[in-house]
Coordinates of C-alpha atoms and ligand atoms in Angstrom, one line a residue:
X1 CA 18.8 12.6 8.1
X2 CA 16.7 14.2 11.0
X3 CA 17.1 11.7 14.1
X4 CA 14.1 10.8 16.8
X5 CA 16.4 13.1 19.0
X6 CA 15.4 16.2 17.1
X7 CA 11.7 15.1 17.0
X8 CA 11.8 14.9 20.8
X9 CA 13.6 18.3 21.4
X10 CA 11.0 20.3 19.5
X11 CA 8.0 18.2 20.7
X12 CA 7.6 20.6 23.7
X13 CA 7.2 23.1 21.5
X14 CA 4.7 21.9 19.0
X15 CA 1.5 20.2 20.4
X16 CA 1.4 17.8 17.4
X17 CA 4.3 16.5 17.3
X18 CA 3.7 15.7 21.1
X19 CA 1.0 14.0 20.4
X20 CA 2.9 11.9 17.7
X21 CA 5.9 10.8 20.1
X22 CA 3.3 10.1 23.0
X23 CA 2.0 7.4 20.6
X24 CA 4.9 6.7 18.5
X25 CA 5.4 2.6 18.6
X26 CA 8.5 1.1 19.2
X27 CA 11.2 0.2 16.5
X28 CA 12.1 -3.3 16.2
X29 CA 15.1 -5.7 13.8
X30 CA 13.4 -9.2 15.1
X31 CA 11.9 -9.5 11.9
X32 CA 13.4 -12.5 9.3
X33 CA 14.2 -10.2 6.3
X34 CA 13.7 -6.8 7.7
X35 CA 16.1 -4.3 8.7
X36 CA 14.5 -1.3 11.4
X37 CA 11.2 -1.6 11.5
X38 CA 8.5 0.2 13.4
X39 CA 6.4 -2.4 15.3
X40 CA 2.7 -2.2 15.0
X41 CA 1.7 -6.1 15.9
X42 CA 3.5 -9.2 16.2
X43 CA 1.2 -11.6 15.5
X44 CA 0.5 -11.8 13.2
X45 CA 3.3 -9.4 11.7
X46 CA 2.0 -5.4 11.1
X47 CA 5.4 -3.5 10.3
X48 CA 5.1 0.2 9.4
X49 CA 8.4 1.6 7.2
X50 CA 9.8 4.7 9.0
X51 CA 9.3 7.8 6.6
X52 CA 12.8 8.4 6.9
X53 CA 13.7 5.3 4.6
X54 CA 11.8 6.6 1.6
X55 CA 14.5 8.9 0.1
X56 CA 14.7 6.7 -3.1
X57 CA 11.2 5.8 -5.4
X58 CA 12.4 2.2 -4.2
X59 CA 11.1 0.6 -1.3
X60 CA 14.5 -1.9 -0.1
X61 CA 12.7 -5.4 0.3
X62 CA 14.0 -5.3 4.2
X63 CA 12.1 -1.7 4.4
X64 CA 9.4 -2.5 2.8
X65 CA 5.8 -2.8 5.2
X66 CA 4.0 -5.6 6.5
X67 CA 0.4 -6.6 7.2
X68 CA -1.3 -10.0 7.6
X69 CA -4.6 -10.7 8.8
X70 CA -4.1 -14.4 10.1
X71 CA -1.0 -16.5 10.5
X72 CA 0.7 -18.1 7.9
X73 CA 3.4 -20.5 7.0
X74 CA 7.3 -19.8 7.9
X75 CA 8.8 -22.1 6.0
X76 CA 7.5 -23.0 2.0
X77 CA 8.8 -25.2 0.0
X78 CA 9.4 -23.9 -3.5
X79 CA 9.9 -27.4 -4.9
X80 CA 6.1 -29.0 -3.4
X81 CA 4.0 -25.5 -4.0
X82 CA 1.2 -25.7 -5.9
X83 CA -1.0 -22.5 -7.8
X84 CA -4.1 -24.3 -8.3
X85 CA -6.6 -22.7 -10.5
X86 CA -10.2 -23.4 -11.1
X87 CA -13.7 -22.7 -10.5
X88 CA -15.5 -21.7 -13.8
X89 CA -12.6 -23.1 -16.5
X90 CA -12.7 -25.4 -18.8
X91 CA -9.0 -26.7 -17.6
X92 CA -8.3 -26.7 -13.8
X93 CA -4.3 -26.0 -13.4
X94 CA -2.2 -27.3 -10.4
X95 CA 1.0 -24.9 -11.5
X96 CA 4.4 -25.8 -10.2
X97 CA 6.6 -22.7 -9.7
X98 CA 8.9 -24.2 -12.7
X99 CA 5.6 -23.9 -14.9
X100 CA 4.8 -20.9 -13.7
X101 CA 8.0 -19.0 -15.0
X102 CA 7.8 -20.5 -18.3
X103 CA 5.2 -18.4 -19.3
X104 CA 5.6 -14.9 -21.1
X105 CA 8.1 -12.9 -18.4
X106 CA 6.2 -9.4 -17.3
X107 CA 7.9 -6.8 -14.8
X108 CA 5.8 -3.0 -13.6
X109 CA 7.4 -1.2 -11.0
X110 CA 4.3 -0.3 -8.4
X111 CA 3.4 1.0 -5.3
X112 CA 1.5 -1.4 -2.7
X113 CA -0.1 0.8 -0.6
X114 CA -2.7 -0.2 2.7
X115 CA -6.1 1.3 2.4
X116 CA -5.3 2.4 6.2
X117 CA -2.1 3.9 5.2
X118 CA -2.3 7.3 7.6
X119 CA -5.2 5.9 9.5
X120 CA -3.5 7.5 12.8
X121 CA -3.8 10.9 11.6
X122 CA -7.3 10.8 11.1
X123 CA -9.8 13.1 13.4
X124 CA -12.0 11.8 15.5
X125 CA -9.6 8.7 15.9
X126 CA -10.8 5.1 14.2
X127 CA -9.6 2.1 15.6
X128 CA -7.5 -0.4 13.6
X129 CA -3.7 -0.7 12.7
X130 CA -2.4 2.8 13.9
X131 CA -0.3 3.2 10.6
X132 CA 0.9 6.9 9.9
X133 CA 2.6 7.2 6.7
X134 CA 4.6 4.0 6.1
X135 CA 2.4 1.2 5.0
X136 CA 3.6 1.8 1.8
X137 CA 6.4 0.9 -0.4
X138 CA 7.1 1.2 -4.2
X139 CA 9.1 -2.3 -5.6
X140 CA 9.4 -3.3 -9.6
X141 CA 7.6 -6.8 -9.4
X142 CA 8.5 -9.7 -11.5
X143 CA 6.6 -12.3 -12.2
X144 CA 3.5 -13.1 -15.0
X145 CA 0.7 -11.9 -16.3
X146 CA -2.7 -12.8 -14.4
X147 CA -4.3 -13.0 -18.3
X148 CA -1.8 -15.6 -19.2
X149 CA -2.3 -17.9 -16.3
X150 CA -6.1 -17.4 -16.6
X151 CA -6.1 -17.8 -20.5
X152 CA -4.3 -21.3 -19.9
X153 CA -7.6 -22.6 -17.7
X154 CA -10.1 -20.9 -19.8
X155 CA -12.6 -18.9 -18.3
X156 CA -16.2 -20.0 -19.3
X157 CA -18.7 -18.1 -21.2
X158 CA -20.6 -16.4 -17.8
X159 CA -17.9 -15.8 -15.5
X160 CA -18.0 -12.7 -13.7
X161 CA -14.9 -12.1 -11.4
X162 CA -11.8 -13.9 -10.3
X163 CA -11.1 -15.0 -6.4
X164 CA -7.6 -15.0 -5.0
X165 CA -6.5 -16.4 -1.6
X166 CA -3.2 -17.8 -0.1
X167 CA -1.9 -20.0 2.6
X168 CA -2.6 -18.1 6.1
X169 CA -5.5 -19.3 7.8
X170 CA -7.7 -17.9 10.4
X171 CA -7.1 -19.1 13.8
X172 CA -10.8 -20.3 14.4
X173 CA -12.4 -22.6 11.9
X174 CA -15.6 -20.0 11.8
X175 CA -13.2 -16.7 11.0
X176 CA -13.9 -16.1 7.6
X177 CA -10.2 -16.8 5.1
X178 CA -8.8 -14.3 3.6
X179 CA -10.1 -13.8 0.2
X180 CA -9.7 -10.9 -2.7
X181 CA -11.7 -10.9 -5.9
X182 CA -11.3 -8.5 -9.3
X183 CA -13.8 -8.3 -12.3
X184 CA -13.3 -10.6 -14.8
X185 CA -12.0 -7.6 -17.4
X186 CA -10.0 -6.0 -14.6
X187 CA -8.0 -9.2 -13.8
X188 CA -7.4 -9.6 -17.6
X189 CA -5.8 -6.4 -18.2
X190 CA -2.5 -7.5 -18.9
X191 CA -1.4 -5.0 -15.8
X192 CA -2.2 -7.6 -13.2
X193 CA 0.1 -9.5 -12.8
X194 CA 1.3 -12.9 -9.8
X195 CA 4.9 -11.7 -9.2
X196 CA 7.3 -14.1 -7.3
X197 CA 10.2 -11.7 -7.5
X198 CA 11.1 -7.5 -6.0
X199 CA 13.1 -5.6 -6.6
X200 CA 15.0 -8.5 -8.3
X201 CA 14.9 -11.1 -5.3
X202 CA 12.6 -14.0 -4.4
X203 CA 9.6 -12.5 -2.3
X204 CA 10.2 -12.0 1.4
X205 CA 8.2 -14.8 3.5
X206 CA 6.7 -11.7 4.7
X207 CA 5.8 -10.3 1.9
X208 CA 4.2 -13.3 0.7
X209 CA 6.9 -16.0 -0.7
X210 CA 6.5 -17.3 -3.8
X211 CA 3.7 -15.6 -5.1
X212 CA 1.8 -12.9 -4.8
X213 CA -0.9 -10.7 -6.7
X214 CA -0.3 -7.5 -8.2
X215 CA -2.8 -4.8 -9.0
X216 CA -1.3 -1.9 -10.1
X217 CA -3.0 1.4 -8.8
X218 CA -5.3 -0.2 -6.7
X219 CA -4.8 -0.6 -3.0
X220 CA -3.1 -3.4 -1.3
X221 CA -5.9 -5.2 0.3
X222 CA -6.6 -6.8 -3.2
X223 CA -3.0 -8.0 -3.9
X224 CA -3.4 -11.4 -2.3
X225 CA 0.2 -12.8 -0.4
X226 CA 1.6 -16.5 -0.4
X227 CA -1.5 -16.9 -3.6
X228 CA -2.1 -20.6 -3.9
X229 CA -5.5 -20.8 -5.2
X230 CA -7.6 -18.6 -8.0
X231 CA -10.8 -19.1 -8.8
X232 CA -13.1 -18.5 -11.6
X233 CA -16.4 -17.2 -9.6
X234 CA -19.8 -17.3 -12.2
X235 CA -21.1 -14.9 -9.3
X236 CA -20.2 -11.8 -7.6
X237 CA -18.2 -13.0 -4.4
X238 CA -20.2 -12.6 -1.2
X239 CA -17.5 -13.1 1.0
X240 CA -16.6 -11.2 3.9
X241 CA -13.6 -9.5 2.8
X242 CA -15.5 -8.3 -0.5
X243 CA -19.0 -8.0 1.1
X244 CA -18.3 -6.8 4.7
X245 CA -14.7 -5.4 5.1
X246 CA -12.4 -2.7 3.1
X247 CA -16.0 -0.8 1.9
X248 CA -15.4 2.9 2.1
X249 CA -18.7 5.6 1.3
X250 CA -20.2 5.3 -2.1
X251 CA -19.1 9.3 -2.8
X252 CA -17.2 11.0 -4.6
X253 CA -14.2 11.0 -3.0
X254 CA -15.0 8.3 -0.7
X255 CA -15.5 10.7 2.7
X256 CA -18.6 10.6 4.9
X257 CA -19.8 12.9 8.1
X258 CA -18.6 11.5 11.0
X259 CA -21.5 9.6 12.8
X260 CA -23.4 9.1 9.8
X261 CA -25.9 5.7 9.7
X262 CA -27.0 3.7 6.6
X263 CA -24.9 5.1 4.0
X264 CA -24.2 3.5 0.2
X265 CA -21.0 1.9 0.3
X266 CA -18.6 0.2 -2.6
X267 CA -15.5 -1.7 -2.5
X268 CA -12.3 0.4 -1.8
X269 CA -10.6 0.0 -5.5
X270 CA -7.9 3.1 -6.7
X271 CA -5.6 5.2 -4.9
X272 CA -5.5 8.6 -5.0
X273 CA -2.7 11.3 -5.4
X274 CA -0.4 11.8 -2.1
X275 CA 3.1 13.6 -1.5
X276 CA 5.5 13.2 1.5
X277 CA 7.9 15.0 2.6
X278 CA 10.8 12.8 3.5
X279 CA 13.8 14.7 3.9
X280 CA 12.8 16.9 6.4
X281 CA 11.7 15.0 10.1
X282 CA 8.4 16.2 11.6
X283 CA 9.3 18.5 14.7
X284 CA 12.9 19.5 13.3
X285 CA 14.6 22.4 14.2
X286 CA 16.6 24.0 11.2
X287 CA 19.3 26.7 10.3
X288 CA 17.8 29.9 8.8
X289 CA 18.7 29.4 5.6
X290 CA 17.5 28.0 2.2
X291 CA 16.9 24.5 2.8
X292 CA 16.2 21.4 0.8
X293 CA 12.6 19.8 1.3
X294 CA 11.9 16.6 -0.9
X295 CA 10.8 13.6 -0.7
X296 CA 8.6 10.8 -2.7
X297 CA 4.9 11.4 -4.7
X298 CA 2.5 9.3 -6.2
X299 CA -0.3 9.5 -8.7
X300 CA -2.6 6.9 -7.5
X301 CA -4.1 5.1 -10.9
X302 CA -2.4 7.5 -13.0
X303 CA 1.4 9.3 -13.1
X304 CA 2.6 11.8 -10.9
X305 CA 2.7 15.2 -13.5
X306 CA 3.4 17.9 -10.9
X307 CA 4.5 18.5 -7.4
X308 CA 4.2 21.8 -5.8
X309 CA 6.1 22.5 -1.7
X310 CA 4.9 25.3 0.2
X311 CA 7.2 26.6 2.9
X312 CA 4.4 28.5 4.4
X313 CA 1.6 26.3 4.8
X314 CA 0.2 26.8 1.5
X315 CA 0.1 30.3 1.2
X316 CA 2.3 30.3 -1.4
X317 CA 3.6 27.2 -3.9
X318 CA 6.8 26.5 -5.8
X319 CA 7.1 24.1 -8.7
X320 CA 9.4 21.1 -7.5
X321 CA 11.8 19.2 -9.6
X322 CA 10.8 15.8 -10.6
X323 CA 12.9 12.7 -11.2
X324 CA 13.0 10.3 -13.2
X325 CA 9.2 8.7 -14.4
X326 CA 9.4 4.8 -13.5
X327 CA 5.9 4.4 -14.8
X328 CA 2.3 5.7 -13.9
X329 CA 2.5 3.4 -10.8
X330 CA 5.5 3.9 -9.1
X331 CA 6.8 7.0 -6.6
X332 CA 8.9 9.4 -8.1
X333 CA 11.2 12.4 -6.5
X334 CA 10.6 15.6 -5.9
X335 CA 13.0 18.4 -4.6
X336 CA 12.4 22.0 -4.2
X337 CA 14.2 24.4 -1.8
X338 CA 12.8 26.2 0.2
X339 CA 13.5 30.0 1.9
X340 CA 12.4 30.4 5.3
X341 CA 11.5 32.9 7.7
X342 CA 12.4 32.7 11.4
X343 CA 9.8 30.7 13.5
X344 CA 7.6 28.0 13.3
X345 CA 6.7 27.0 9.6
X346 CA 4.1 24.4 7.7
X347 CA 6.0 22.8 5.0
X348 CA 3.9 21.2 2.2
X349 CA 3.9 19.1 -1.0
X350 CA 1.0 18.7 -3.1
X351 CA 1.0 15.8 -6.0
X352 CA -1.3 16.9 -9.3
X353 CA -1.5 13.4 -11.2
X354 CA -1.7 12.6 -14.7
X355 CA -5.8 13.0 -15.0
X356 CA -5.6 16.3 -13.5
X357 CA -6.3 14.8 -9.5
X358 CA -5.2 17.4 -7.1
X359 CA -4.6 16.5 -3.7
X360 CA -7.1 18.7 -1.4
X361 CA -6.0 20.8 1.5
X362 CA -8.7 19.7 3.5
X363 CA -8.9 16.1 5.2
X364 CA -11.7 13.0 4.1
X365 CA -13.3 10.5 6.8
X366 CA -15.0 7.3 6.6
X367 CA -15.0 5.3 9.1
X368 CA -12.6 2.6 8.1
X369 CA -10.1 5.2 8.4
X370 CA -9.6 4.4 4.6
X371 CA -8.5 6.8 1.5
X372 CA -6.5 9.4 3.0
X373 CA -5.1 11.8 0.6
X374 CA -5.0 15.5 1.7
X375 CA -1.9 17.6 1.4
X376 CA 0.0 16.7 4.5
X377 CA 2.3 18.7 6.5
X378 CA 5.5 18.7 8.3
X379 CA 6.0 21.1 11.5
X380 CA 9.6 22.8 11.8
X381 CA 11.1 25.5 13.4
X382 CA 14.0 27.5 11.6
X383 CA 16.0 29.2 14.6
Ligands
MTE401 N1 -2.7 -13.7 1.9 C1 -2.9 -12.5 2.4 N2 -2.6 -11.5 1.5 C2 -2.7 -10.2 1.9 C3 -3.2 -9.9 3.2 C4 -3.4 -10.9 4.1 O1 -3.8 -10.7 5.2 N3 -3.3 -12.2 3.6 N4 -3.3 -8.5 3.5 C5 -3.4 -7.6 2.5 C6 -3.3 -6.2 3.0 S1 -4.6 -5.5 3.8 C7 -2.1 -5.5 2.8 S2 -2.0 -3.9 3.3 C8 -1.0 -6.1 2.0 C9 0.3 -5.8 2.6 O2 1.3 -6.2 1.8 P1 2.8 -6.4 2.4 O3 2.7 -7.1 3.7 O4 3.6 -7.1 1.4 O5 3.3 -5.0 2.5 O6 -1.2 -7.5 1.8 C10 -2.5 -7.8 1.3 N5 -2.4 -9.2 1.0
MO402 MO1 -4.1 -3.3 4.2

C-alpha cells in the first residue's frame, strides 16, 4: 500500500495533489469502535474511511464512515429499547428487540453511501462536511424486513409514506429532529429492511446501535440510525429534512449551473454508478513497468456489469476483471493492469451498471455538493 509519505513527495510536482495534502484532515483512533480514521468533526462524530482501506467489497465495521447530525446516546440498553410504531395503523407496536428478531430473518449486502460523498472535489467549492471519497462503505446487513414490521401494525386504507427517526436530538428545542420518510410502496418492498446486525456483529453505537434503516440503492441520508420510532404519515411529510434539506435539481442527472436561482428541485433518492481506484495512492510515484490498478465499483440502484481503467486518462480503455457479484447493491472488485509510459499519467476506472448507466467523464454541480459520479482520476508518476 502507497503511504502519506509518497503522496507528499510527489505533491510538489502535481498541483492537485497539493492542493489535496494542504486540506487533508487529520487521522484519528479516539473513536469507540473505530480503528484509523480520518477526522472530519467531533461533535457530533463525522469520520471519513481512508480510500486505502477499501481493497475488499467489505467495509470492516471499525472502517466503516460516520455522520450524525445531532448528538445522541452513548450508552443503550438492549434490554429497555423500545421500536415504537404508529401513526396511521390499526395496531400501534412498542417492539422489544427480542420481538423484533422473531420475525422472518432477512440479510442484503449494501452500500451506505452519503449524498455528499466527494463533496470536496467539487468546483466552485460548497460548504458542508469536506468528505472526499470515503463516506462510504459496503456491509451485509442483518436484521428484518420493514414490510413485516409494518404489516404487523397495519397500515390504513390512505396512507401515503412512512417516517423514520431515532434517538439523537437536536441541541436546541427549535432545531428541527432528524427525520427520513419513504413512499408507502417503496418502504414495502421487501428490500428495506431495520438491520441490527453488520457484517455479522451488533451495530456499532456509531453506526446506529440497535437498529437502523436500510434502503438499498438509495443514499444514506434516508437510512435512519439508532431507529426508535416509525410512523404511518396519511400525508406527504413536510418536515425539514424531507421538505428543506438533501433536495438536489429536479434534472436529469441531478446537476444545475452554478449560480442558478429558483430552480425545480426533488428529494435526493438513487445512487448512481462510481469506480475508485484503491490500489494505487493519489500522487504516487511508480516503477516503469506494468502495474496493477484496482480497486472497488458500484452500480448505484442496479449491479456493477463492467469496469473499464484507462492508464492514459481516457484515451484509451481496457476491460477490467470483476470479482465476485455480492448482489446489485454491494461493491465489487475490479483489477486490470496497466502499461505505462514514462511521465506523469491519469489513471481511470469507469463503472457501466446493470441498466446500461455509464459514468460521465465530465463533472455534475448542485449546490448541496450532492450526486457526484464522474469518472475520477488518480495522478502518478512512473519514473
Ligand atoms: N438518526 C440518524 N440517522 C442518520 C443520520 C443522523 O444524523 N441521525 N444521518 C444520516 C446520514 S446523512 C448518513 S450519511 C448516514 C451515515 O451512516 P453511518 O454513520 O452509519 O455511516 O446516516 C444517516 N442516518
Ligand atoms: Mo449523509
Amino acid at each position: 500500500m502507497l503511504s502519506r509519505r509518497h503522496l507528499l513527495a510527489a505533491a510538489t510536482a502535481l498541483p492537485a495533489a497539493r492542493a489535496l495534502a494542504a486540506s487533508t484532515p487529520p487521522l484519528t483512533r479516539a473513536f469507540p469502535g473505530k480503528a484509523e480514521m480520518i477526522l472530519q468533526r467531533t461533535t457530533p462524530a463525522l469520520l471519513e474511511t481512508p480510500l486505502s482501506a477499501f481493497q475488499d467489497i467489505i467495509t470492516p465495521n471499525d472502517r466503516f464512515f460516520v455522520r450524525w447530525h445531532w448528538p445522541f446516546p452513548t450508552e443503550i440498553d438492549p434490554a429497555t429499547f423500545r421500536l415504537r410504531v404508529d401513526g396511521h395503523v390499526t395496531r400501534p407496536l412498542d417492539l422489544s428487540l427480542a420481538a423484533l428478531k422473531r420475525l422472518p430473518r432477512f440479510e442484503i449486502t449494501a452500500v451506505n453511501q452519503c449524498s455528499g460523498n466527494s463533496r470536496a472535489l467539487f468546483s466552485p467549492r460548497i460548504a458542508g462536511a469536506q468528505w472526499t471519497h470515503g463516506a462510504m462503505g459496503n456491509a451485509r446487513w442483518t436484521g428484518v424486513r420493514l414490510r413485516d414490521v409494518l404489516d404487523r401494525a397495519g397500515a390504513k386504507p390512505g396512507a401515503v409514506q412512512v417516517r423514520f427517526s431515532g434517538l439523537d436530538e437536536p441541541v436546541t428545542p427549535d432545531a428541527p429532529d432528524f427525520r427520513k420518510s419513504l413512499a408507502v410502496d417503496h418502504a414495502r418492498n421487501g428490500e428495506v429492511m431495520i438491520a441490527w446486525a453488520m457484517n455479522g456483529e451488533a451495530l456499532p453505537i456509531l453506526n446506529g446501535f440497535p437498529l437502523r434503516l436500510v434502503v438499498p440503492g438509495w443514499f444514506s441520508t434516508y437510512w435512519v440510525k439508532m431507529l426508535d420510532h416509525i410512523e404511518v404519515l396519511d400525508k406527504p411529510d413536510d418536515n425539514y429534512w424531507m421538505a428543506k434539506a438533501y433536495l438536489v435539481p429536479d434534472t436529469l442527472d441531478g446537476s444545475i449551473a452554478p449560480g442558478t436561482k429558483d430552480f425545480a428541485k426533488r428529494p435526493i433518492s438513487t445512487m448512481v454508478p462510481r469506480a475508485f481506484i484503491t490500489n494505487v495512492a493519489e500522487g504516487a510515484r511508480l516503477p516503469l513497468a506494468p502495474t496493477p490498478v484496482g480497486g472497488i465499483a458500484m452500480g448505484g440502484d442496479s449491479g456493477v456489469a463492467r469496469v473499464e481503467v484507462s492508464g492514459d486518462g481516457g484515451a484509451s480503455w481496457a476491460e477490467a476483471k470483476l470479482g465476485p457479484d455480492a448482489g446489485k447493491y454491494s461493491f465489487r472488485r475490479f483489477d486490470a493492469v496497466v502499461t505505462p509510459t514514462r511521465g506523469a499519467a491519469a489513471l481511470m476506472a469507469r463503472c457501466t451498471n446493470a441498466a446500461g448507466k455509464v459514468q460521465p467523464m465530465t463533472g455534475i454541480w448542485n449546490p448541496g455538493g450532492y450526486l457526484r459520479g464522474q469518472v475520477e482520476t488518480t495522478n502518478v508518476i512512473f519514473a
